[in-house]
Amino acid sequence: MSEREIWLSILGITLATVLTRAGPLLPSRDLRLAPLIQSALRYAPACALAAIVLPDLLLTGGTLDVSVANPRLLAGIAAAATCLFTRGTLSTIAAGMVAFWAARWFTA
Amino acid sequence: MGVFAWGLVTGLAMVKSGLTLAQAFGMALLAYAGSAQLAALPLIAGAAPVWVVVLTATVVNLRFVIYSLALRPTLGTGSRSRRLALGYLTGDIPFVKFMTLLERGSLPAQRIAWFAGASACNWLAWQAGSILGIVAGGAIPADWGLALAGTLALLSLVVPLCTRMPVLAGVLVAGITVVVAHGLPLRLGVLLAVVCGIAAAVAVEAHLRPEGTAA
């Protein structure tokens, strides 16, 4: 990306922050959304995050890599298991990074 | 503390995906959107078009539409500019705390002041973490693989949500779609996966809910 495109992206993300957080507070009249739209809004973030996270863990150089030789997959499994028990961001990251470094060390 | 660490990881991730110092500071101070920033970074590093980056960040931010609709009874009064400022400062943790206290009826009478104070603390912790991450990022060798920490931070947001069936279905469908469609140009596979995931989640929700008991 060029310098200009990166700044455009930053400004666009800023606009998205303002619109999603403050936008619904601004109109003074009554606001009500259709149930279908409310459901879609509820599930959108989890789906978007999954679509960002999973390729990072499952793909190596653009191809599917589900094997013990993929340290990022092992890190993701360790992190997800930890997260199920602790619900904490810090412990999840710590468990994943330790698994990642250990897996790399073993396969190196 | 959690917000500080989260900012730290995002600050590190920004530097590690090749943003300049000015760009990283600009992103932290303006965008103020942890998970949306982390989600945008791999797309920026992968040279996706600007509109795909912005659209993806918007989708990740959509939970705030739900939050601010829930906050309308409290924050929907007062001047437009105050609503704009309070809305902009909304963070995940102050929101969840605020709603929990509100339901228990244990908020002080000055609700708006409480919310503004909690949001300001959240903002400060976030920015302090981000700045430390940006500054320290250059000193950490690339082969530590710390970019993975950003991915794991996002993972820690998704996993607790997956205990509900519709979310789990949406996440699985989105995951399968994004892997199958990763060859699409312009990183469009991400957006396609989000749409398929949402459709699956909504379908499962409709299937689980008996007729006539709409939420």
Short mmCIF file of C-alpha atoms in Angstrom, two decimals:
data_model
loop_
_atom_site.label_atom_id
_atom_site.label_comp_id
_atom_site.label_asym_id
_atom_site.label_seq_id
_atom_site.Cartn_x
_atom_site.Cartn_y
_atom_site.Cartn_z
CA MET A 1 0.00 0.00 0.00
CA SER A 2 1.18 3.51 -0.71
CA GLU A 3 1.60 6.12 2.02
CA ARG A 4 -1.55 7.88 0.79
CA GLU A 5 -3.64 4.67 0.78
CA ILE A 6 -2.58 3.85 4.33
CA TRP A 7 -3.66 7.30 5.55
CA LEU A 8 -6.94 6.95 3.64
CA SER A 9 -7.49 3.59 5.36
CA ILE A 10 -6.77 5.14 8.79
CA LEU A 11 -9.23 7.96 8.12
CA GLY A 12 -11.82 5.46 6.86
CA ILE A 13 -11.47 3.32 9.99
CA THR A 14 -11.80 6.49 12.11
CA LEU A 15 -15.02 7.32 10.29
CA ALA A 16 -16.26 3.77 10.92
CA THR A 17 -15.48 4.18 14.63
CA VAL A 18 -17.43 7.44 14.86
CA LEU A 19 -20.40 6.20 12.83
CA THR A 20 -20.86 2.88 14.64
CA ARG A 21 -20.32 4.23 18.18
CA ALA A 22 -21.90 7.68 18.06
CA GLY A 23 -24.16 7.41 15.01
CA PRO A 24 -27.08 5.63 16.71
CA LEU A 25 -27.00 8.17 19.58
CA LEU A 26 -27.45 11.18 17.33
CA PRO A 27 -31.03 11.11 15.98
CA SER A 28 -33.47 12.49 18.54
CA ARG A 29 -36.49 10.58 17.32
CA ASP A 30 -37.35 6.99 18.23
CA LEU A 31 -35.13 4.33 16.70
CA ARG A 32 -36.15 0.75 16.16
CA LEU A 33 -34.49 -1.87 13.97
CA ALA A 34 -36.07 -4.88 12.30
CA PRO A 35 -35.36 -8.11 14.26
CA LEU A 36 -33.50 -9.61 11.28
CA ILE A 37 -31.12 -6.63 11.16
CA GLN A 38 -30.61 -6.80 14.92
CA SER A 39 -29.64 -10.49 14.62
CA ALA A 40 -27.28 -9.78 11.74
CA LEU A 41 -25.62 -6.98 13.73
CA ARG A 42 -25.25 -9.29 16.71
CA TYR A 43 -23.39 -11.96 14.74
CA ALA A 44 -21.34 -9.76 12.39
CA PRO A 45 -18.36 -9.09 14.70
CA ALA A 46 -17.75 -12.76 15.61
CA CYS A 47 -17.94 -13.80 11.94
CA ALA A 48 -15.60 -10.98 10.86
CA LEU A 49 -13.07 -11.81 13.58
CA ALA A 50 -13.17 -15.51 12.63
CA ALA A 51 -12.57 -14.59 8.98
CA ILE A 52 -9.47 -12.61 10.00
CA VAL A 53 -8.08 -15.03 12.60
CA LEU A 54 -8.48 -18.41 10.91
CA PRO A 55 -6.42 -17.76 7.73
CA ASP A 56 -3.58 -16.58 9.98
CA LEU A 57 -3.63 -19.90 11.81
CA LEU A 58 -4.54 -22.33 9.01
CA LEU A 59 -2.76 -21.08 5.90
CA THR A 60 0.97 -21.24 5.24
CA GLY A 61 2.03 -19.26 2.21
CA GLY A 62 -1.52 -19.33 0.84
CA THR A 63 -2.17 -23.08 1.15
CA LEU A 64 -4.10 -24.96 3.81
CA ASP A 65 -1.66 -26.40 6.36
CA VAL A 66 -3.35 -28.61 8.96
CA SER A 67 -0.43 -30.55 10.44
CA VAL A 68 1.72 -30.67 13.55
CA ALA A 69 4.41 -28.90 11.51
CA ASN A 70 2.32 -25.70 11.52
CA PRO A 71 3.31 -23.87 14.73
CA ARG A 72 0.61 -21.18 14.31
CA LEU A 73 -2.13 -23.84 14.24
CA LEU A 74 -0.77 -25.42 17.45
CA ALA A 75 -0.56 -21.95 19.02
CA GLY A 76 -4.17 -21.27 18.07
CA ILE A 77 -5.38 -24.56 19.57
CA ALA A 78 -3.48 -23.92 22.82
CA ALA A 79 -4.78 -20.35 22.98
CA ALA A 80 -8.41 -21.34 22.28
CA ALA A 81 -8.30 -24.08 24.94
CA THR A 82 -6.83 -21.64 27.48
CA CYS A 83 -9.41 -19.01 26.59
CA LEU A 84 -12.28 -21.46 27.19
CA PHE A 85 -11.12 -21.83 30.79
CA THR A 86 -9.75 -18.40 31.69
CA ARG A 87 -11.70 -16.02 29.40
CA GLY A 88 -8.71 -13.69 29.71
CA THR A 89 -6.93 -11.98 26.83
CA LEU A 90 -3.52 -11.99 28.54
CA SER A 91 -3.51 -15.69 29.47
CA THR A 92 -4.77 -16.58 25.98
CA ILE A 93 -1.95 -14.68 24.28
CA ALA A 94 0.64 -16.07 26.72
CA ALA A 95 -0.45 -19.70 26.21
CA GLY A 96 -0.52 -19.28 22.43
CA MET A 97 2.89 -17.64 22.21
CA VAL A 98 4.51 -20.27 24.47
CA ALA A 99 2.99 -23.04 22.33
CA PHE A 100 4.20 -21.24 19.18
CA TRP A 101 7.77 -20.89 20.41
CA ALA A 102 7.84 -24.48 21.72
CA ALA A 103 6.48 -25.88 18.44
CA ARG A 104 9.02 -23.91 16.42
CA TRP A 105 11.83 -25.06 18.68
CA PHE A 106 10.82 -28.72 18.31
CA THR A 107 10.45 -28.64 14.53
CA ALA A 108 13.57 -26.54 13.91
CA MET B 1 -5.04 -3.46 32.93
CA GLY B 2 -6.56 -5.66 30.26
CA VAL B 3 -7.13 -2.62 28.08
CA PHE B 4 -3.53 -1.51 28.57
CA ALA B 5 -2.23 -4.93 27.44
CA TRP B 6 -4.62 -4.91 24.52
CA GLY B 7 -3.32 -1.51 23.44
CA LEU B 8 0.23 -2.78 23.82
CA VAL B 9 -0.42 -5.72 21.50
CA THR B 10 -2.12 -3.48 18.95
CA GLY B 11 0.74 -0.96 19.14
CA LEU B 12 3.24 -3.76 18.54
CA ALA B 13 1.15 -5.19 15.70
CA MET B 14 0.96 -1.80 13.97
CA VAL B 15 4.73 -1.39 13.92
CA LYS B 16 5.27 -5.04 12.94
CA SER B 17 2.95 -4.75 9.92
CA GLY B 18 5.13 -2.02 8.52
CA LEU B 19 3.32 1.19 9.48
CA THR B 20 5.60 4.16 10.01
CA LEU B 21 5.68 5.76 13.47
CA ALA B 22 3.47 8.63 12.30
CA GLN B 23 0.95 6.22 10.78
CA ALA B 24 0.87 4.05 13.90
CA PHE B 25 0.33 7.06 16.18
CA GLY B 26 -2.30 8.43 13.81
CA MET B 27 -4.14 5.13 13.82
CA ALA B 28 -4.04 4.76 17.62
CA LEU B 29 -5.16 8.32 18.33
CA LEU B 30 -7.81 8.64 15.61
CA ALA B 31 -9.26 5.20 14.95
CA TYR B 32 -9.38 4.13 18.64
CA ALA B 33 -10.66 0.69 17.70
CA GLY B 34 -8.64 -2.24 19.03
CA SER B 35 -10.13 -5.21 17.24
CA ALA B 36 -10.95 -3.24 14.07
CA GLN B 37 -7.36 -1.97 13.93
CA LEU B 38 -5.98 -5.49 14.44
CA ALA B 39 -8.33 -6.82 11.76
CA ALA B 40 -7.32 -4.09 9.31
CA LEU B 41 -3.56 -4.58 9.72
CA PRO B 42 -3.13 -7.86 7.82
CA LEU B 43 -5.26 -6.40 5.02
CA ILE B 44 -3.09 -3.26 4.90
CA ALA B 45 0.06 -5.40 4.94
CA GLY B 46 -1.44 -7.60 2.18
CA ALA B 47 -2.13 -4.55 0.00
CA ALA B 48 -5.92 -4.97 -0.07
CA PRO B 49 -7.81 -2.02 -1.57
CA VAL B 50 -8.75 0.78 0.82
CA TRP B 51 -12.48 0.06 0.62
CA VAL B 52 -12.00 -3.59 1.65
CA VAL B 53 -9.92 -2.46 4.65
CA VAL B 54 -12.51 0.12 5.71
CA LEU B 55 -15.47 -2.21 5.16
CA THR B 56 -13.83 -4.99 7.20
CA ALA B 57 -13.08 -2.57 10.05
CA THR B 58 -16.69 -1.36 9.91
CA VAL B 59 -18.05 -4.89 10.21
CA VAL B 60 -15.84 -5.61 13.22
CA ASN B 61 -17.10 -2.33 14.72
CA LEU B 62 -20.76 -3.25 14.19
CA ARG B 63 -21.10 -4.47 17.79
CA PHE B 64 -20.93 -0.82 18.81
CA VAL B 65 -24.16 -0.14 16.93
CA ILE B 66 -25.81 -2.57 19.36
CA TYR B 67 -24.04 -0.95 22.32
CA SER B 68 -25.01 2.58 21.45
CA LEU B 69 -28.62 1.56 20.79
CA ALA B 70 -28.62 0.11 24.32
CA LEU B 71 -27.08 3.32 25.69
CA ARG B 72 -29.63 5.61 24.03
CA PRO B 73 -31.97 5.80 27.05
CA THR B 74 -29.07 7.11 29.16
CA LEU B 75 -26.87 9.02 26.74
CA GLY B 76 -29.46 10.06 24.18
CA THR B 77 -30.12 13.35 25.98
CA GLY B 78 -28.08 16.54 25.96
CA SER B 79 -26.41 18.30 23.09
CA ARG B 80 -25.42 16.59 19.85
CA SER B 81 -21.74 17.27 20.45
CA ARG B 82 -21.86 15.65 23.89
CA ARG B 83 -23.58 12.59 22.43
CA LEU B 84 -20.93 12.47 19.71
CA ALA B 85 -18.08 12.66 22.26
CA LEU B 86 -19.56 10.05 24.63
CA GLY B 87 -20.34 7.73 21.73
CA TYR B 88 -16.85 8.03 20.28
CA LEU B 89 -15.30 7.14 23.66
CA THR B 90 -17.45 4.02 24.18
CA GLY B 91 -15.32 0.95 24.82
CA ASP B 92 -16.22 -2.71 25.30
CA ILE B 93 -15.34 -2.90 28.98
CA PRO B 94 -16.95 0.36 30.21
CA PHE B 95 -20.08 -0.57 28.27
CA VAL B 96 -20.37 -4.04 29.82
CA LYS B 97 -19.67 -2.65 33.34
CA PHE B 98 -22.19 0.16 32.83
CA MET B 99 -24.97 -2.16 31.67
CA THR B 100 -24.31 -4.64 34.51
CA LEU B 101 -24.53 -1.88 37.14
CA LEU B 102 -27.55 -0.37 35.43
CA GLU B 103 -29.45 -3.67 35.57
CA ARG B 104 -28.53 -4.13 39.24
CA GLY B 105 -29.70 -0.57 39.91
CA SER B 106 -26.41 0.22 41.63
CA LEU B 107 -25.28 3.16 39.52
CA PRO B 108 -24.91 6.61 41.10
CA ALA B 109 -27.48 9.23 40.11
CA GLN B 110 -24.95 10.93 37.84
CA ARG B 111 -25.03 8.14 35.26
CA ILE B 112 -23.63 10.17 32.40
CA ALA B 113 -20.72 11.36 34.55
CA TRP B 114 -20.00 7.75 35.58
CA PHE B 115 -19.99 6.66 31.96
CA ALA B 116 -17.81 9.56 30.86
CA GLY B 117 -15.31 8.86 33.66
CA ALA B 118 -15.11 5.13 32.94
CA SER B 119 -14.74 5.79 29.21
CA ALA B 120 -11.99 8.35 29.78
CA CYS B 121 -10.01 5.87 31.93
CA ASN B 122 -10.46 3.25 29.24
CA TRP B 123 -9.22 5.68 26.58
CA LEU B 124 -6.15 6.64 28.62
CA ALA B 125 -5.21 3.01 29.36
CA TRP B 126 -5.62 2.16 25.69
CA GLN B 127 -3.49 5.04 24.44
CA ALA B 128 -0.77 4.42 27.05
CA GLY B 129 -0.57 0.77 25.97
CA SER B 130 -0.58 1.66 22.27
CA ILE B 131 2.19 4.23 22.61
CA LEU B 132 4.38 1.85 24.62
CA GLY B 133 3.76 -0.86 22.01
CA ILE B 134 4.62 1.45 19.12
CA VAL B 135 7.81 2.68 20.79
CA ALA B 136 8.93 -0.76 22.02
CA GLY B 137 7.96 -2.50 18.77
CA GLY B 138 11.09 -1.43 16.93
CA ALA B 139 13.32 -2.91 19.62
CA ILE B 140 11.81 -6.41 19.45
CA PRO B 141 13.30 -8.77 16.84
CA ALA B 142 10.94 -9.88 14.07
CA ASP B 143 11.70 -13.59 14.54
CA TRP B 144 9.92 -13.63 17.91
CA GLY B 145 6.77 -13.84 15.80
CA LEU B 146 4.94 -11.25 17.91
CA ALA B 147 2.52 -10.43 15.08
CA LEU B 148 0.83 -13.67 16.15
CA ALA B 149 -0.02 -12.00 19.49
CA GLY B 150 -2.46 -9.72 17.66
CA THR B 151 -4.18 -12.71 16.08
CA LEU B 152 -4.38 -14.44 19.46
CA ALA B 153 -5.87 -11.29 21.02
CA LEU B 154 -8.66 -11.40 18.42
CA LEU B 155 -9.08 -15.14 19.08
CA SER B 156 -9.67 -14.36 22.77
CA LEU B 157 -12.64 -12.21 21.72
CA VAL B 158 -14.19 -14.91 19.52
CA VAL B 159 -13.85 -18.00 21.72
CA PRO B 160 -16.12 -16.88 24.61
CA LEU B 161 -18.85 -15.98 22.08
CA CYS B 162 -18.79 -19.48 20.55
CA THR B 163 -20.60 -21.05 23.51
CA ARG B 164 -23.83 -19.94 21.80
CA MET B 165 -24.98 -22.16 18.94
CA PRO B 166 -25.73 -19.48 16.29
CA VAL B 167 -22.36 -17.82 16.88
CA LEU B 168 -20.55 -21.15 16.66
CA ALA B 169 -22.30 -21.94 13.37
CA GLY B 170 -21.48 -18.50 11.99
CA VAL B 171 -17.84 -18.75 13.02
CA LEU B 172 -17.46 -22.23 11.48
CA VAL B 173 -19.09 -21.22 8.19
CA ALA B 174 -17.08 -18.00 8.03
CA GLY B 175 -13.90 -19.98 8.72
CA ILE B 176 -14.56 -22.59 6.04
CA THR B 177 -15.55 -19.91 3.51
CA VAL B 178 -12.47 -17.80 4.10
CA VAL B 179 -10.12 -20.78 3.68
CA VAL B 180 -11.88 -22.01 0.53
CA ALA B 181 -12.09 -18.48 -0.93
CA HIS B 182 -8.65 -17.22 0.03
CA GLY B 183 -7.59 -17.22 -3.62
CA LEU B 184 -10.14 -14.50 -4.53
CA PRO B 185 -8.60 -11.20 -5.62
CA LEU B 186 -8.57 -8.09 -3.40
CA ARG B 187 -8.91 -10.25 -0.24
CA LEU B 188 -12.62 -10.37 -1.01
CA GLY B 189 -12.77 -13.83 0.58
CA VAL B 190 -12.89 -12.12 3.99
CA LEU B 191 -16.02 -10.15 3.14
CA LEU B 192 -17.67 -13.16 1.47
CA ALA B 193 -16.91 -15.23 4.59
CA VAL B 194 -18.50 -12.60 6.86
CA VAL B 195 -21.69 -12.57 4.78
CA CYS B 196 -21.93 -16.40 4.71
CA GLY B 197 -21.18 -16.60 8.45
CA ILE B 198 -23.89 -14.09 9.36
CA ALA B 199 -26.41 -15.89 7.13
CA ALA B 200 -25.58 -19.21 8.84
CA ALA B 201 -25.85 -17.68 12.33
CA VAL B 202 -29.20 -16.03 11.59
CA ALA B 203 -30.51 -19.27 10.06
CA VAL B 204 -29.49 -21.33 13.10
CA GLU B 205 -31.03 -18.74 15.43
CA ALA B 206 -34.32 -18.86 13.52
CA HIS B 207 -34.24 -22.67 13.61
CA LEU B 208 -33.62 -22.82 17.38
CA ARG B 209 -36.30 -20.29 18.30
CA PRO B 210 -39.80 -21.74 18.48
CA GLU B 211 -42.49 -19.93 16.47
CA GLY B 212 -43.93 -16.80 18.00
CA THR B 213 -41.24 -16.17 20.61
CA ALA B 214 -39.26 -13.57 18.71
CA ALA B 215 -36.62 -11.93 20.86
#
